[in-house]
JSON list of C-alpha atoms in Angstrom, two decimals:
[
{"chain": "A", "resi": 243, "resn": "UNK", "atom": "CA", "xyz": [-61.00, -49.03, 12.23]},
{"chain": "A", "resi": 244, "resn": "UNK", "atom": "CA", "xyz": [-58.11, -50.19, 14.40]},
{"chain": "A", "resi": 245, "resn": "UNK", "atom": "CA", "xyz": [-56.18, -51.12, 11.25]},
{"chain": "A", "resi": 246, "resn": "UNK", "atom": "CA", "xyz": [-56.77, -47.60, 9.98]},
{"chain": "A", "resi": 247, "resn": "UNK", "atom": "CA", "xyz": [-55.60, -46.10, 13.32]},
{"chain": "A", "resi": 248, "resn": "UNK", "atom": "CA", "xyz": [-52.53, -48.34, 13.37]},
{"chain": "A", "resi": 249, "resn": "UNK", "atom": "CA", "xyz": [-51.69, -47.32, 9.83]},
{"chain": "A", "resi": 250, "resn": "UNK", "atom": "CA", "xyz": [-52.20, -43.66, 10.74]},
{"chain": "A", "resi": 251, "resn": "UNK", "atom": "CA", "xyz": [-49.94, -44.10, 13.76]},
{"chain": "A", "resi": 252, "resn": "UNK", "atom": "CA", "xyz": [-47.22, -45.67, 11.60]},
{"chain": "A", "resi": 253, "resn": "UNK", "atom": "CA", "xyz": [-47.49, -42.84, 9.09]},
{"chain": "A", "resi": 254, "resn": "UNK", "atom": "CA", "xyz": [-47.39, -40.25, 11.86]},
{"chain": "A", "resi": 255, "resn": "UNK", "atom": "CA", "xyz": [-44.25, -41.89, 13.27]},
{"chain": "A", "resi": 256, "resn": "UNK", "atom": "CA", "xyz": [-42.61, -41.99, 9.83]},
{"chain": "A", "resi": 257, "resn": "UNK", "atom": "CA", "xyz": [-43.58, -38.38, 9.25]},
{"chain": "A", "resi": 258, "resn": "UNK", "atom": "CA", "xyz": [-42.09, -37.32, 12.61]},
{"chain": "A", "resi": 259, "resn": "UNK", "atom": "CA", "xyz": [-38.88, -39.24, 11.87]},
{"chain": "A", "resi": 260, "resn": "UNK", "atom": "CA", "xyz": [-38.61, -37.54, 8.47]},
{"chain": "A", "resi": 261, "resn": "UNK", "atom": "CA", "xyz": [-39.17, -34.15, 10.10]},
{"chain": "A", "resi": 262, "resn": "UNK", "atom": "CA", "xyz": [-36.48, -34.90, 12.70]},
{"chain": "A", "resi": 263, "resn": "UNK", "atom": "CA", "xyz": [-34.00, -35.90, 9.96]},
{"chain": "A", "resi": 264, "resn": "UNK", "atom": "CA", "xyz": [-34.77, -32.73, 8.00]},
{"chain": "A", "resi": 265, "resn": "UNK", "atom": "CA", "xyz": [-34.34, -30.59, 11.15]},
{"chain": "A", "resi": 266, "resn": "UNK", "atom": "CA", "xyz": [-30.98, -32.26, 11.82]},
{"chain": "A", "resi": 267, "resn": "UNK", "atom": "CA", "xyz": [-29.89, -31.64, 8.22]},
{"chain": "A", "resi": 268, "resn": "UNK", "atom": "CA", "xyz": [-31.03, -28.01, 8.47]},
{"chain": "A", "resi": 269, "resn": "UNK", "atom": "CA", "xyz": [-29.11, -27.57, 11.76]},
{"chain": "A", "resi": 270, "resn": "UNK", "atom": "CA", "xyz": [-26.00, -29.14, 10.20]},
{"chain": "A", "resi": 271, "resn": "UNK", "atom": "CA", "xyz": [-26.26, -26.80, 7.21]},
{"chain": "A", "resi": 272, "resn": "UNK", "atom": "CA", "xyz": [-26.75, -23.81, 9.50]},
{"chain": "A", "resi": 273, "resn": "UNK", "atom": "CA", "xyz": [-23.66, -24.80, 11.50]},
{"chain": "A", "resi": 274, "resn": "UNK", "atom": "CA", "xyz": [-21.71, -25.16, 8.25]},
{"chain": "A", "resi": 275, "resn": "UNK", "atom": "CA", "xyz": [-23.00, -21.76, 7.13]},
{"chain": "A", "resi": 276, "resn": "UNK", "atom": "CA", "xyz": [-21.85, -20.16, 10.39]},
{"chain": "A", "resi": 277, "resn": "UNK", "atom": "CA", "xyz": [-18.43, -21.81, 10.05]},
{"chain": "A", "resi": 278, "resn": "UNK", "atom": "CA", "xyz": [-18.09, -20.48, 6.50]},
{"chain": "A", "resi": 279, "resn": "UNK", "atom": "CA", "xyz": [-19.06, -16.99, 7.67]},
{"chain": "A", "resi": 280, "resn": "UNK", "atom": "CA", "xyz": [-16.32, -17.16, 10.32]},
{"chain": "A", "resi": 281, "resn": "UNK", "atom": "CA", "xyz": [-13.82, -18.27, 7.67]},
{"chain": "A", "resi": 282, "resn": "UNK", "atom": "CA", "xyz": [-14.91, -15.43, 5.37]},
{"chain": "A", "resi": 283, "resn": "UNK", "atom": "CA", "xyz": [-14.50, -12.93, 8.20]},
{"chain": "A", "resi": 284, "resn": "UNK", "atom": "CA", "xyz": [-11.01, -14.25, 8.95]},
{"chain": "A", "resi": 285, "resn": "UNK", "atom": "CA", "xyz": [-10.06, -14.16, 5.27]},
{"chain": "A", "resi": 286, "resn": "UNK", "atom": "CA", "xyz": [-11.27, -10.54, 5.01]},
{"chain": "A", "resi": 287, "resn": "UNK", "atom": "CA", "xyz": [-9.25, -9.61, 8.09]},
{"chain": "A", "resi": 288, "resn": "UNK", "atom": "CA", "xyz": [-6.15, -11.21, 6.58]},
{"chain": "A", "resi": 289, "resn": "UNK", "atom": "CA", "xyz": [-6.79, -9.50, 3.23]},
{"chain": "A", "resi": 290, "resn": "UNK", "atom": "CA", "xyz": [-7.01, -6.10, 4.91]},
{"chain": "A", "resi": 291, "resn": "UNK", "atom": "CA", "xyz": [-3.78, -6.77, 6.79]},
{"chain": "A", "resi": 292, "resn": "UNK", "atom": "CA", "xyz": [-2.08, -7.79, 3.54]},
{"chain": "A", "resi": 293, "resn": "UNK", "atom": "CA", "xyz": [-3.45, -4.68, 1.82]},
{"chain": "A", "resi": 294, "resn": "UNK", "atom": "CA", "xyz": [-1.96, -2.50, 4.56]},
{"chain": "A", "resi": 295, "resn": "UNK", "atom": "CA", "xyz": [1.34, -4.35, 4.20]},
{"chain": "A", "resi": 296, "resn": "UNK", "atom": "CA", "xyz": [1.22, -3.88, 0.44]},
{"chain": "A", "resi": 297, "resn": "UNK", "atom": "CA", "xyz": [0.62, -0.14, 0.76]},
{"chain": "A", "resi": 298, "resn": "UNK", "atom": "CA", "xyz": [3.48, 0.16, 3.25]},
{"chain": "A", "resi": 299, "resn": "UNK", "atom": "CA", "xyz": [5.75, -1.87, 0.96]},
{"chain": "A", "resi": 300, "resn": "UNK", "atom": "CA", "xyz": [4.91, 0.30, -2.05]},
{"chain": "A", "resi": 301, "resn": "UNK", "atom": "CA", "xyz": [5.59, 3.43, 0.00]},
{"chain": "A", "resi": 302, "resn": "UNK", "atom": "CA", "xyz": [8.92, 2.03, 1.19]},
{"chain": "A", "resi": 303, "resn": "UNK", "atom": "CA", "xyz": [9.79, 1.08, -2.39]},
{"chain": "A", "resi": 304, "resn": "UNK", "atom": "CA", "xyz": [9.03, 4.60, -3.64]},
{"chain": "A", "resi": 305, "resn": "UNK", "atom": "CA", "xyz": [11.15, 6.09, -0.84]},
{"chain": "A", "resi": 306, "resn": "UNK", "atom": "CA", "xyz": [13.98, 3.69, -1.65]},
{"chain": "A", "resi": 307, "resn": "UNK", "atom": "CA", "xyz": [13.78, 4.62, -5.34]},
{"chain": "A", "resi": 308, "resn": "UNK", "atom": "CA", "xyz": [13.94, 8.32, -4.43]},
{"chain": "A", "resi": 309, "resn": "UNK", "atom": "CA", "xyz": [16.96, 7.70, -2.22]},
{"chain": "A", "resi": 310, "resn": "UNK", "atom": "CA", "xyz": [18.59, 5.66, -4.96]},
{"chain": "A", "resi": 311, "resn": "UNK", "atom": "CA", "xyz": [17.98, 8.44, -7.46]},
{"chain": "A", "resi": 312, "resn": "UNK", "atom": "CA", "xyz": [19.45, 10.98, -5.05]},
{"chain": "A", "resi": 313, "resn": "UNK", "atom": "CA", "xyz": [22.50, 8.79, -4.41]},
{"chain": "A", "resi": 314, "resn": "UNK", "atom": "CA", "xyz": [23.00, 8.28, -8.16]},
{"chain": "A", "resi": 315, "resn": "UNK", "atom": "CA", "xyz": [22.81, 12.03, -8.73]},
{"chain": "A", "resi": 316, "resn": "UNK", "atom": "CA", "xyz": [25.20, 12.63, -5.85]},
{"chain": "A", "resi": 317, "resn": "UNK", "atom": "CA", "xyz": [27.57, 10.01, -7.22]},
{"chain": "A", "resi": 318, "resn": "UNK", "atom": "CA", "xyz": [27.48, 11.59, -10.69]},
{"chain": "A", "resi": 319, "resn": "UNK", "atom": "CA", "xyz": [28.15, 14.97, -9.15]},
{"chain": "A", "resi": 320, "resn": "UNK", "atom": "CA", "xyz": [31.07, 13.65, -7.13]},
{"chain": "A", "resi": 321, "resn": "UNK", "atom": "CA", "xyz": [32.51, 11.90, -10.18]},
{"chain": "A", "resi": 322, "resn": "UNK", "atom": "CA", "xyz": [32.17, 15.10, -12.20]},
{"chain": "A", "resi": 323, "resn": "UNK", "atom": "CA", "xyz": [33.87, 17.06, -9.44]},
{"chain": "A", "resi": 324, "resn": "UNK", "atom": "CA", "xyz": [36.68, 14.48, -9.30]},
{"chain": "A", "resi": 325, "resn": "UNK", "atom": "CA", "xyz": [37.18, 14.76, -13.07]},
{"chain": "A", "resi": 326, "resn": "UNK", "atom": "CA", "xyz": [37.26, 18.56, -12.80]},
{"chain": "A", "resi": 327, "resn": "UNK", "atom": "CA", "xyz": [39.77, 18.49, -9.98]},
{"chain": "A", "resi": 328, "resn": "UNK", "atom": "CA", "xyz": [41.98, 16.04, -11.88]},
{"chain": "A", "resi": 329, "resn": "UNK", "atom": "CA", "xyz": [41.69, 18.12, -15.04]},
{"chain": "A", "resi": 330, "resn": "UNK", "atom": "CA", "xyz": [42.51, 21.28, -13.09]},
{"chain": "A", "resi": 331, "resn": "UNK", "atom": "CA", "xyz": [45.56, 19.71, -11.47]},
{"chain": "A", "resi": 332, "resn": "UNK", "atom": "CA", "xyz": [46.82, 18.22, -14.73]},
{"chain": "A", "resi": 333, "resn": "UNK", "atom": "CA", "xyz": [46.32, 21.54, -16.57]},
{"chain": "A", "resi": 334, "resn": "UNK", "atom": "CA", "xyz": [48.13, 23.38, -13.84]},
{"chain": "A", "resi": 335, "resn": "UNK", "atom": "CA", "xyz": [45.06, 25.22, -12.60]},
{"chain": "A", "resi": 336, "resn": "UNK", "atom": "CA", "xyz": [43.86, 26.79, -15.86]},
{"chain": "A", "resi": 337, "resn": "UNK", "atom": "CA", "xyz": [41.17, 28.81, -14.11]},
{"chain": "A", "resi": 338, "resn": "UNK", "atom": "CA", "xyz": [42.39, 31.80, -12.17]},
{"chain": "A", "resi": 339, "resn": "UNK", "atom": "CA", "xyz": [40.88, 31.09, -8.75]},
{"chain": "A", "resi": 340, "resn": "UNK", "atom": "CA", "xyz": [38.60, 28.10, -9.34]},
{"chain": "A", "resi": 341, "resn": "UNK", "atom": "CA", "xyz": [35.38, 30.09, -9.30]},
{"chain": "A", "resi": 342, "resn": "UNK", "atom": "CA", "xyz": [34.73, 29.84, -13.04]},
{"chain": "A", "resi": 343, "resn": "UNK", "atom": "CA", "xyz": [35.21, 26.08, -13.04]},
{"chain": "A", "resi": 344, "resn": "UNK", "atom": "CA", "xyz": [32.88, 25.61, -10.07]},
{"chain": "A", "resi": 345, "resn": "UNK", "atom": "CA", "xyz": [30.18, 27.80, -11.58]},
{"chain": "A", "resi": 346, "resn": "UNK", "atom": "CA", "xyz": [30.42, 25.96, -14.88]},
{"chain": "A", "resi": 347, "resn": "UNK", "atom": "CA", "xyz": [30.07, 22.58, -13.18]},
{"chain": "A", "resi": 348, "resn": "UNK", "atom": "CA", "xyz": [27.07, 23.78, -11.16]},
{"chain": "A", "resi": 349, "resn": "UNK", "atom": "CA", "xyz": [25.26, 24.86, -14.29]},
{"chain": "A", "resi": 350, "resn": "UNK", "atom": "CA", "xyz": [25.40, 21.32, -15.69]},
{"chain": "A", "resi": 351, "resn": "UNK", "atom": "CA", "xyz": [25.47, 19.32, -12.46]},
{"chain": "A", "resi": 352, "resn": "UNK", "atom": "CA", "xyz": [22.23, 17.26, -12.28]},
{"chain": "A", "resi": 353, "resn": "UNK", "atom": "CA", "xyz": [22.30, 17.13, -8.48]},
{"chain": "A", "resi": 354, "resn": "UNK", "atom": "CA", "xyz": [22.46, 20.90, -8.16]},
{"chain": "A", "resi": 355, "resn": "UNK", "atom": "CA", "xyz": [19.75, 21.26, -10.78]},
{"chain": "A", "resi": 356, "resn": "UNK", "atom": "CA", "xyz": [17.51, 18.78, -8.94]},
{"chain": "A", "resi": 357, "resn": "UNK", "atom": "CA", "xyz": [18.14, 20.45, -5.58]},
{"chain": "A", "resi": 358, "resn": "UNK", "atom": "CA", "xyz": [17.31, 23.86, -7.01]},
{"chain": "A", "resi": 359, "resn": "UNK", "atom": "CA", "xyz": [14.04, 22.46, -8.39]},
{"chain": "A", "resi": 360, "resn": "UNK", "atom": "CA", "xyz": [13.19, 20.98, -4.99]},
{"chain": "A", "resi": 361, "resn": "UNK", "atom": "CA", "xyz": [13.93, 24.30, -3.28]},
{"chain": "A", "resi": 362, "resn": "UNK", "atom": "CA", "xyz": [11.72, 26.12, -5.79]},
{"chain": "A", "resi": 363, "resn": "UNK", "atom": "CA", "xyz": [8.85, 23.67, -5.20]},
{"chain": "A", "resi": 364, "resn": "UNK", "atom": "CA", "xyz": [9.24, 24.01, -1.45]},
{"chain": "A", "resi": 365, "resn": "UNK", "atom": "CA", "xyz": [9.25, 27.80, -1.68]},
{"chain": "A", "resi": 366, "resn": "UNK", "atom": "CA", "xyz": [6.06, 27.67, -3.76]},
{"chain": "A", "resi": 367, "resn": "UNK", "atom": "CA", "xyz": [4.43, 25.38, -1.21]},
{"chain": "A", "resi": 368, "resn": "UNK", "atom": "CA", "xyz": [5.43, 27.65, 1.68]},
{"chain": "A", "resi": 369, "resn": "UNK", "atom": "CA", "xyz": [4.16, 30.69, -0.21]},
{"chain": "A", "resi": 370, "resn": "UNK", "atom": "CA", "xyz": [0.88, 28.92, -0.91]},
{"chain": "A", "resi": 371, "resn": "UNK", "atom": "CA", "xyz": [0.56, 27.95, 2.77]},
{"chain": "A", "resi": 372, "resn": "UNK", "atom": "CA", "xyz": [1.32, 31.51, 3.86]},
{"chain": "A", "resi": 373, "resn": "UNK", "atom": "CA", "xyz": [-1.23, 32.78, 1.34]},
{"chain": "A", "resi": 374, "resn": "UNK", "atom": "CA", "xyz": [-3.86, 30.43, 2.78]},
{"chain": "A", "resi": 375, "resn": "UNK", "atom": "CA", "xyz": [-3.05, 31.55, 6.34]},
{"chain": "A", "resi": 376, "resn": "UNK", "atom": "CA", "xyz": [-3.38, 35.23, 5.41]},
{"chain": "A", "resi": 377, "resn": "UNK", "atom": "CA", "xyz": [-6.94, 34.80, 4.15]},
{"chain": "A", "resi": 378, "resn": "UNK", "atom": "CA", "xyz": [-9.61, 35.68, 6.72]},
{"chain": "A", "resi": 379, "resn": "UNK", "atom": "CA", "xyz": [-11.50, 32.60, 7.87]},
{"chain": "A", "resi": 380, "resn": "UNK", "atom": "CA", "xyz": [-15.26, 32.66, 7.51]}
]
């Protein structure tokens, strides 16, 4: 019987050692899991920051493109005006008082056309806002 008890004691010790090793491995895996969760959280935070930066960059790019378009239109208008002035001075002022030439250039000037469209859109928006304000609120 003592041989049996000794053998049982040895097996119990081996079993406890195996359990301790498994608990240590489980704790190490849990620590690794927690570290990975922290890294994921940090990566998500960085991704959100980069997304906000991306949105701001796209907005700035659109604004820059609009400004560039406006400047190009303005430049074309100024160049057209310069050509008209040069043509008027070389022709000795063919138009009587300059009004006809100015009105003709405005009808084809892309900047003036674009500005008129913007004014029309703004007037529509203001009218729509005024129409919404006139409605009785429920």
